[in-house]
Amino acid sequence: MNLRESFEEREFQNLSPYAAHSRNSRGRDVYEPECDIRTVYQRDRDRILHSKAFRRLKDKTQVFLAAQGDHYRTRLTHTLEVSQTARTIAKALDLNEDLVEAIALGHDLGHTPFGHSGEAALNAVHPGGFRHAEQSVRVVEVLEKEGHGLNLTWEVRDGILNHRTSGKPATLEGQVVRLCDKISYIHHDMDDAMRAGILSEDDIPITIRVVLGDSCRERLNTLIHDIVENSRGTDQILQSPEIAEAMRLLRELMFRNVYRNPEAKDEEEKAKRMLVFLYDFYRENPDQMSREYRKLIELGEDQTQVVCDYIAGMTDQYSIHKFEELFIPKSWAVY
């Protein structure tokens, strides 16, 4: 028995009967020989962690566009917080931590620059619209590795595709990530909003604080404990009705006071217009895209889709740089 097989046996002995066991994975679209050390979900996690799309998350907006300060969350730190919260819950429920981590690390790989404002811009101009969960799957199936994708297991791709509120993941591990994504962004976006002076504890109704707690730390702790207590030993990931309702009200407060707040989003329309300009330019001039995207067109990918891929893959600063390069006049050189 090699190390991978011993890990698989350990999963069989120790994990919940409702967990997704590595040895029972539905596998990959393209067959690969098994690794003698890592399980299939460990390999998927490592592939995502080493991908170019994952590295770019560090320079993509979470909520605050062009935030002045070192402590505001980015799309990467959001991803890491989702992963850590989901792993905590998975461990407490005897679920497969490797699968949870792989889904969490990959769930936002397809997100645009400038957060949801960038997503809204591409959704408005791209035929068929744009949804970052579907784009994340496209990243791992097609865009990485020069058009070959990462060849991830079905369970990881299912979790990535269904991580949004409306999604229905097939595994409990995917359900954990889906809920932890929402918990994490409510928690850390509120923390960032308080740091920015947009929100204070006094803005949170006492009815919510009585149920969830009087600080970001207390609320996160309450939400995690509630999921563990209500889900342990069941085939579902559950919240108590009282906690779920308090979290819904807290999310509504965040949309009302933060996500739609002019102070937090004062540059949003500029970012949207800039991405639309870039999309239109590259649609008319696909030869100006980088080599790996031009190669995708040569391999038969739809040109308009590849333009969308190129824009979605940009970081905030790279998109600004390309816009300046293409549309901002440069000073004449003086000799």
Tab-separated table of C-alpha atoms in Angstrom:
chain	number	residue	atom	x	y	z
A	1	MET	CA	0.000	0.000	0.000
A	2	ASN	CA	1.504	3.359	-1.033
A	3	LEU	CA	0.992	6.649	0.826
A	4	ARG	CA	-1.995	7.734	-1.241
A	5	GLU	CA	-3.774	4.463	-0.590
A	6	SER	CA	-3.057	4.754	3.132
A	7	PHE	CA	-4.543	8.275	3.122
A	8	GLU	CA	-7.615	6.973	1.312
A	9	GLU	CA	-7.991	4.193	3.873
A	10	ARG	CA	-7.636	6.710	6.689
A	11	GLU	CA	-10.446	8.749	5.111
A	12	PHE	CA	-12.611	5.628	4.946
A	13	GLN	CA	-11.995	4.884	8.625
A	14	ASN	CA	-12.267	8.405	10.035
A	15	LEU	CA	-14.512	10.575	7.872
A	16	SER	CA	-18.278	10.867	8.084
A	17	PRO	CA	-20.256	8.431	5.921
A	18	TYR	CA	-21.654	11.563	4.250
A	19	ALA	CA	-18.192	12.864	3.289
A	20	ALA	CA	-16.826	12.731	-0.262
A	21	HIS	CA	-14.106	10.091	-0.083
A	22	SER	CA	-11.174	10.534	-2.453
A	23	ARG	CA	-11.278	6.937	-3.651
A	24	ASN	CA	-14.902	7.422	-4.738
A	25	SER	CA	-14.352	10.514	-6.865
A	26	ARG	CA	-16.110	10.613	-10.229
A	27	GLY	CA	-12.682	11.410	-11.623
A	28	ARG	CA	-11.285	13.699	-14.300
A	29	ASP	CA	-12.389	14.343	-17.864
A	30	VAL	CA	-8.969	13.184	-19.099
A	31	TYR	CA	-7.535	10.057	-17.487
A	32	GLU	CA	-4.298	10.418	-15.515
A	33	PRO	CA	-2.366	7.816	-13.551
A	34	GLU	CA	-2.846	8.226	-9.809
A	35	CYS	CA	-0.160	9.898	-7.698
A	36	ASP	CA	1.504	7.543	-5.216
A	37	ILE	CA	1.568	10.241	-2.492
A	38	ARG	CA	-1.399	12.594	-2.899
A	39	THR	CA	-5.115	11.885	-3.151
A	40	VAL	CA	-7.032	13.303	-6.120
A	41	TYR	CA	-8.325	16.257	-4.094
A	42	GLN	CA	-4.873	17.068	-2.748
A	43	ARG	CA	-3.607	17.181	-6.322
A	44	ASP	CA	-6.464	19.483	-7.331
A	45	ARG	CA	-5.718	21.829	-4.446
A	46	ASP	CA	-2.055	21.979	-5.435
A	47	ARG	CA	-2.868	22.636	-9.101
A	48	ILE	CA	-5.118	25.549	-8.167
A	49	LEU	CA	-2.581	26.964	-5.725
A	50	HIS	CA	0.131	26.955	-8.411
A	51	SER	CA	-2.077	28.390	-11.164
A	52	LYS	CA	-1.571	31.824	-12.697
A	53	ALA	CA	-5.198	32.743	-12.077
A	54	PHE	CA	-4.741	32.137	-8.352
A	55	ARG	CA	-1.691	34.400	-8.184
A	56	ARG	CA	-3.587	37.206	-9.911
A	57	LEU	CA	-6.207	37.264	-7.152
A	58	LYS	CA	-3.840	39.254	-4.945
A	59	ASP	CA	-4.310	42.289	-7.204
A	60	LYS	CA	-8.067	42.075	-7.698
A	61	THR	CA	-10.583	44.143	-5.745
A	62	GLN	CA	-12.781	42.537	-3.122
A	63	VAL	CA	-15.070	45.503	-2.312
A	64	PHE	CA	-13.096	48.733	-1.972
A	65	LEU	CA	-11.799	49.938	-5.331
A	66	ALA	CA	-8.283	51.398	-5.130
A	67	ALA	CA	-8.408	51.264	-1.336
A	68	GLN	CA	-5.759	53.396	0.346
A	69	GLY	CA	-4.300	51.152	3.017
A	70	ASP	CA	-2.496	47.864	3.448
A	71	HIS	CA	-5.168	46.089	5.475
A	72	TYR	CA	-8.181	46.000	3.173
A	73	ARG	CA	-9.089	42.601	1.790
A	74	THR	CA	-8.342	41.619	-1.789
A	75	ARG	CA	-9.883	38.788	-3.763
A	76	LEU	CA	-6.968	36.598	-2.624
A	77	THR	CA	-7.356	37.281	1.095
A	78	HIS	CA	-11.104	36.703	0.726
A	79	THR	CA	-10.331	33.332	-0.860
A	80	LEU	CA	-7.970	32.381	1.962
A	81	GLU	CA	-10.516	33.372	4.609
A	82	VAL	CA	-13.198	31.291	2.903
A	83	SER	CA	-10.790	28.366	2.818
A	84	GLN	CA	-9.890	28.627	6.496
A	85	THR	CA	-13.485	28.979	7.703
A	86	ALA	CA	-14.609	26.098	5.495
A	87	ARG	CA	-11.773	23.856	6.686
A	88	THR	CA	-12.665	24.572	10.323
A	89	ILE	CA	-16.245	23.474	9.713
A	90	ALA	CA	-15.211	20.480	7.580
A	91	LYS	CA	-12.867	19.221	10.298
A	92	ALA	CA	-15.574	19.559	12.949
A	93	LEU	CA	-18.031	17.632	10.749
A	94	ASP	CA	-15.520	14.924	9.708
A	95	LEU	CA	-15.773	15.946	6.061
A	96	ASN	CA	-13.001	15.895	3.449
A	97	GLU	CA	-10.811	18.925	4.195
A	98	ASP	CA	-8.788	18.498	1.000
A	99	LEU	CA	-11.898	18.730	-1.161
A	100	VAL	CA	-13.175	21.727	0.805
A	101	GLU	CA	-9.845	23.482	0.425
A	102	ALA	CA	-9.636	22.823	-3.306
A	103	ILE	CA	-13.144	24.196	-3.911
A	104	ALA	CA	-12.539	27.226	-1.703
A	105	LEU	CA	-9.206	28.106	-3.324
A	106	GLY	CA	-10.731	27.794	-6.799
A	107	HIS	CA	-14.144	29.363	-6.312
A	108	ASP	CA	-13.211	32.903	-7.447
A	109	LEU	CA	-10.503	32.189	-10.040
A	110	GLY	CA	-12.719	33.629	-12.781
A	111	HIS	CA	-13.550	36.863	-11.010
A	112	THR	CA	-13.041	40.093	-12.918
A	113	PRO	CA	-10.916	43.073	-11.934
A	114	PHE	CA	-12.750	45.595	-9.735
A	115	GLY	CA	-14.940	43.040	-8.012
A	116	HIS	CA	-18.626	42.808	-8.805
A	117	SER	CA	-18.584	46.092	-10.705
A	118	GLY	CA	-16.265	44.452	-13.242
A	119	GLU	CA	-18.568	41.447	-13.379
A	120	ALA	CA	-21.544	43.744	-14.041
A	121	ALA	CA	-19.655	45.490	-16.850
A	122	LEU	CA	-18.845	42.258	-18.698
A	123	ASN	CA	-22.315	40.897	-18.049
A	124	ALA	CA	-23.773	43.941	-19.797
A	125	VAL	CA	-21.652	43.785	-22.963
A	126	HIS	CA	-20.717	40.138	-23.488
A	127	PRO	CA	-23.188	38.003	-25.509
A	128	GLY	CA	-24.709	35.468	-23.151
A	129	GLY	CA	-23.718	37.532	-20.124
A	130	PHE	CA	-20.986	36.899	-17.586
A	131	ARG	CA	-21.098	35.002	-14.291
A	132	HIS	CA	-17.911	34.607	-12.332
A	133	ALA	CA	-18.728	31.099	-11.059
A	134	GLU	CA	-19.024	29.809	-14.616
A	135	GLN	CA	-15.887	31.709	-15.576
A	136	SER	CA	-14.008	30.085	-12.691
A	137	VAL	CA	-14.894	26.684	-14.135
A	138	ARG	CA	-13.751	27.851	-17.571
A	139	VAL	CA	-10.433	28.911	-16.049
A	140	VAL	CA	-9.751	25.436	-14.662
A	141	GLU	CA	-11.168	23.535	-17.649
A	142	VAL	CA	-9.748	25.601	-20.512
A	143	LEU	CA	-7.734	28.727	-19.809
A	144	GLU	CA	-4.931	27.474	-17.597
A	145	LYS	CA	-1.983	25.568	-19.047
A	146	GLU	CA	-2.101	27.185	-22.500
A	147	GLY	CA	-5.649	26.046	-23.236
A	148	HIS	CA	-5.375	22.585	-21.697
A	149	GLY	CA	-6.869	23.435	-18.295
A	150	LEU	CA	-6.030	21.846	-14.952
A	151	ASN	CA	-8.049	18.648	-15.487
A	152	LEU	CA	-9.619	18.797	-12.025
A	153	THR	CA	-11.961	16.207	-10.570
A	154	TRP	CA	-15.707	16.473	-11.109
A	155	GLU	CA	-16.397	17.194	-7.424
A	156	VAL	CA	-14.084	20.211	-7.305
A	157	ARG	CA	-15.539	21.681	-10.501
A	158	ASP	CA	-19.076	21.089	-9.212
A	159	GLY	CA	-18.255	22.933	-5.979
A	160	ILE	CA	-16.716	25.864	-7.844
A	161	LEU	CA	-19.670	26.137	-10.236
A	162	ASN	CA	-22.255	26.028	-7.452
A	163	HIS	CA	-20.624	28.227	-4.821
A	164	ARG	CA	-23.065	31.113	-5.221
A	165	THR	CA	-26.228	31.413	-3.109
A	166	SER	CA	-28.418	29.972	-5.866
A	167	GLY	CA	-26.116	26.986	-6.394
A	168	LYS	CA	-26.768	23.409	-5.293
A	169	PRO	CA	-23.434	21.624	-4.757
A	170	ALA	CA	-23.537	17.851	-5.038
A	171	THR	CA	-21.235	17.266	-2.048
A	172	LEU	CA	-21.451	18.400	1.566
A	173	GLU	CA	-17.982	19.848	1.100
A	174	GLY	CA	-19.307	22.049	-1.697
A	175	GLN	CA	-22.232	23.075	0.508
A	176	VAL	CA	-19.802	24.103	3.254
A	177	VAL	CA	-17.829	26.332	0.858
A	178	ARG	CA	-21.029	27.840	-0.551
A	179	LEU	CA	-22.133	28.941	2.931
A	180	CYS	CA	-18.657	29.967	4.070
A	181	ASP	CA	-18.250	32.232	1.040
A	182	LYS	CA	-21.267	34.223	2.212
A	183	ILE	CA	-20.197	34.164	5.866
A	184	SER	CA	-16.684	35.288	4.991
A	185	TYR	CA	-17.600	38.227	2.792
A	186	ILE	CA	-20.191	39.495	5.268
A	187	HIS	CA	-17.672	39.188	8.095
A	188	HIS	CA	-14.587	40.675	6.465
A	189	ASP	CA	-16.392	43.278	4.368
A	190	MET	CA	-17.992	44.573	7.566
A	191	ASP	CA	-14.571	44.671	9.208
A	192	ASP	CA	-13.174	46.630	6.242
A	193	ALA	CA	-16.168	48.982	6.252
A	194	MET	CA	-15.602	49.742	9.923
A	195	ARG	CA	-11.922	50.389	9.224
A	196	ALA	CA	-12.957	52.789	6.455
A	197	GLY	CA	-15.378	54.616	8.739
A	198	ILE	CA	-18.389	53.714	6.619
A	199	LEU	CA	-19.988	51.530	9.279
A	200	SER	CA	-19.852	51.238	13.059
A	201	GLU	CA	-21.176	48.751	15.595
A	202	ASP	CA	-23.912	51.239	16.451
A	203	ASP	CA	-25.250	50.873	12.892
A	204	ILE	CA	-26.021	47.198	13.529
A	205	PRO	CA	-29.488	46.786	15.073
A	206	ILE	CA	-29.487	45.459	18.613
A	207	THR	CA	-31.783	42.627	17.511
A	208	ILE	CA	-28.997	41.291	15.276
A	209	ARG	CA	-26.247	41.805	17.856
A	210	VAL	CA	-28.210	39.950	20.517
A	211	VAL	CA	-28.347	36.889	18.256
A	212	LEU	CA	-24.937	37.010	16.535
A	213	GLY	CA	-22.664	39.005	18.859
A	214	ASP	CA	-21.273	42.474	19.493
A	215	SER	CA	-18.149	42.288	17.300
A	216	CYS	CA	-16.997	40.833	13.989
A	217	ARG	CA	-15.072	38.157	15.875
A	218	GLU	CA	-18.077	37.150	17.982
A	219	ARG	CA	-20.376	37.017	14.956
A	220	LEU	CA	-18.000	34.799	12.989
A	221	ASN	CA	-17.654	32.485	15.976
A	222	THR	CA	-21.439	32.274	16.373
A	223	LEU	CA	-22.029	31.487	12.702
A	224	ILE	CA	-19.399	28.716	12.639
A	225	HIS	CA	-20.624	27.076	15.854
A	226	ASP	CA	-24.240	27.163	14.667
A	227	ILE	CA	-23.409	25.317	11.440
A	228	VAL	CA	-21.408	22.663	13.271
A	229	GLU	CA	-24.084	22.116	15.927
A	230	ASN	CA	-26.919	21.841	13.393
A	231	SER	CA	-25.099	19.808	10.735
A	232	ARG	CA	-23.151	17.235	12.696
A	233	GLY	CA	-24.331	13.688	11.972
A	234	THR	CA	-26.689	14.756	9.179
A	235	ASP	CA	-26.507	14.621	5.399
A	236	GLN	CA	-27.051	18.392	5.071
A	237	ILE	CA	-25.225	21.611	5.947
A	238	LEU	CA	-27.681	23.519	8.088
A	239	GLN	CA	-28.150	26.718	10.057
A	240	SER	CA	-30.702	27.231	12.797
A	241	PRO	CA	-33.650	29.378	11.644
A	242	GLU	CA	-32.801	32.132	14.135
A	243	ILE	CA	-29.146	32.411	13.054
A	244	ALA	CA	-29.983	32.146	9.357
A	245	GLU	CA	-32.485	34.995	9.652
A	246	ALA	CA	-30.033	37.177	11.595
A	247	MET	CA	-27.373	36.557	8.931
A	248	ARG	CA	-29.867	37.447	6.198
A	249	LEU	CA	-30.641	40.729	7.941
A	250	LEU	CA	-26.932	41.435	8.392
A	251	ARG	CA	-26.359	40.809	4.679
A	252	GLU	CA	-29.206	43.191	3.812
A	253	LEU	CA	-27.612	45.828	6.039
A	254	MET	CA	-24.296	45.372	4.222
A	255	PHE	CA	-25.930	45.848	0.822
A	256	ARG	CA	-27.774	48.915	2.024
A	257	ASN	CA	-24.910	50.606	3.911
A	258	VAL	CA	-21.742	49.314	2.232
A	259	TYR	CA	-22.074	47.558	-1.132
A	260	ARG	CA	-24.260	50.349	-2.513
A	261	ASN	CA	-22.618	53.134	-0.509
A	262	PRO	CA	-21.343	55.987	-2.743
A	263	GLU	CA	-18.246	56.460	-0.571
A	264	ALA	CA	-17.212	52.832	-0.979
A	265	LYS	CA	-18.152	52.674	-4.651
A	266	ASP	CA	-17.406	56.203	-5.905
A	267	GLU	CA	-15.020	54.919	-8.588
A	268	GLU	CA	-17.201	52.012	-9.701
A	269	GLU	CA	-18.714	53.638	-12.792
A	270	LYS	CA	-15.277	54.688	-14.016
A	271	ALA	CA	-14.059	51.105	-13.701
A	272	LYS	CA	-17.096	49.782	-15.578
A	273	ARG	CA	-16.643	52.217	-18.465
A	274	MET	CA	-12.949	51.412	-18.671
A	275	LEU	CA	-13.562	47.658	-18.955
A	276	VAL	CA	-16.212	48.230	-21.624
A	277	PHE	CA	-13.718	50.330	-23.616
A	278	LEU	CA	-11.145	47.537	-23.328
A	279	TYR	CA	-13.662	44.863	-24.289
A	280	ASP	CA	-14.728	46.778	-27.406
A	281	PHE	CA	-11.115	47.490	-28.384
A	282	TYR	CA	-9.919	43.882	-28.132
A	283	ARG	CA	-13.031	42.588	-29.871
A	284	GLU	CA	-12.033	44.720	-32.852
A	285	ASN	CA	-8.297	44.111	-32.413
A	286	PRO	CA	-7.825	40.557	-31.085
A	287	ASP	CA	-4.243	40.548	-32.387
A	288	GLN	CA	-3.402	43.030	-29.609
A	289	MET	CA	-4.105	40.488	-26.868
A	290	SER	CA	-1.269	38.541	-25.263
A	291	ARG	CA	0.085	35.451	-27.022
A	292	GLU	CA	-1.665	32.826	-24.893
A	293	TYR	CA	-5.087	34.301	-25.693
A	294	ARG	CA	-4.345	34.620	-29.384
A	295	LYS	CA	-3.376	30.960	-29.292
A	296	LEU	CA	-6.796	30.062	-27.867
A	297	ILE	CA	-8.424	31.605	-30.940
A	298	GLU	CA	-6.049	29.616	-33.154
A	299	LEU	CA	-7.134	26.466	-31.298
A	300	GLY	CA	-10.762	27.178	-32.254
A	301	GLU	CA	-12.133	29.045	-29.243
A	302	ASP	CA	-14.764	31.686	-30.001
A	303	GLN	CA	-13.027	35.043	-30.483
A	304	THR	CA	-15.551	37.089	-28.497
A	305	GLN	CA	-15.356	34.603	-25.623
A	306	VAL	CA	-11.569	34.820	-25.588
A	307	VAL	CA	-11.762	38.614	-25.423
A	308	CYS	CA	-14.038	38.203	-22.402
A	309	ASP	CA	-11.535	35.735	-20.912
A	310	TYR	CA	-8.711	38.226	-21.418
A	311	ILE	CA	-10.542	41.100	-19.714
A	312	ALA	CA	-11.793	38.906	-16.848
A	313	GLY	CA	-8.288	37.616	-16.219
A	314	MET	CA	-6.769	41.081	-15.811
A	315	THR	CA	-5.829	42.477	-12.423
A	316	ASP	CA	-7.028	45.939	-11.442
A	317	GLN	CA	-3.684	47.589	-12.143
A	318	TYR	CA	-3.039	45.725	-15.388
A	319	SER	CA	-6.404	46.817	-16.796
A	320	ILE	CA	-5.638	50.419	-15.841
A	321	HIS	CA	-2.209	50.118	-17.465
A	322	LYS	CA	-3.656	48.735	-20.699
A	323	PHE	CA	-6.329	51.446	-20.787
A	324	GLU	CA	-3.700	54.163	-20.356
A	325	GLU	CA	-1.509	52.549	-23.002
A	326	LEU	CA	-4.347	52.356	-25.522
A	327	PHE	CA	-6.409	55.481	-24.865
A	328	ILE	CA	-4.367	58.104	-22.986
A	329	PRO	CA	-2.203	60.333	-25.231
A	330	LYS	CA	1.495	60.251	-24.471
A	331	SER	CA	3.765	63.275	-24.422
A	332	TRP	CA	5.930	63.848	-27.455
A	333	ALA	CA	9.554	62.977	-26.881
A	334	VAL	CA	11.821	66.033	-27.025
A	335	TYR	CA	15.238	65.578	-28.573
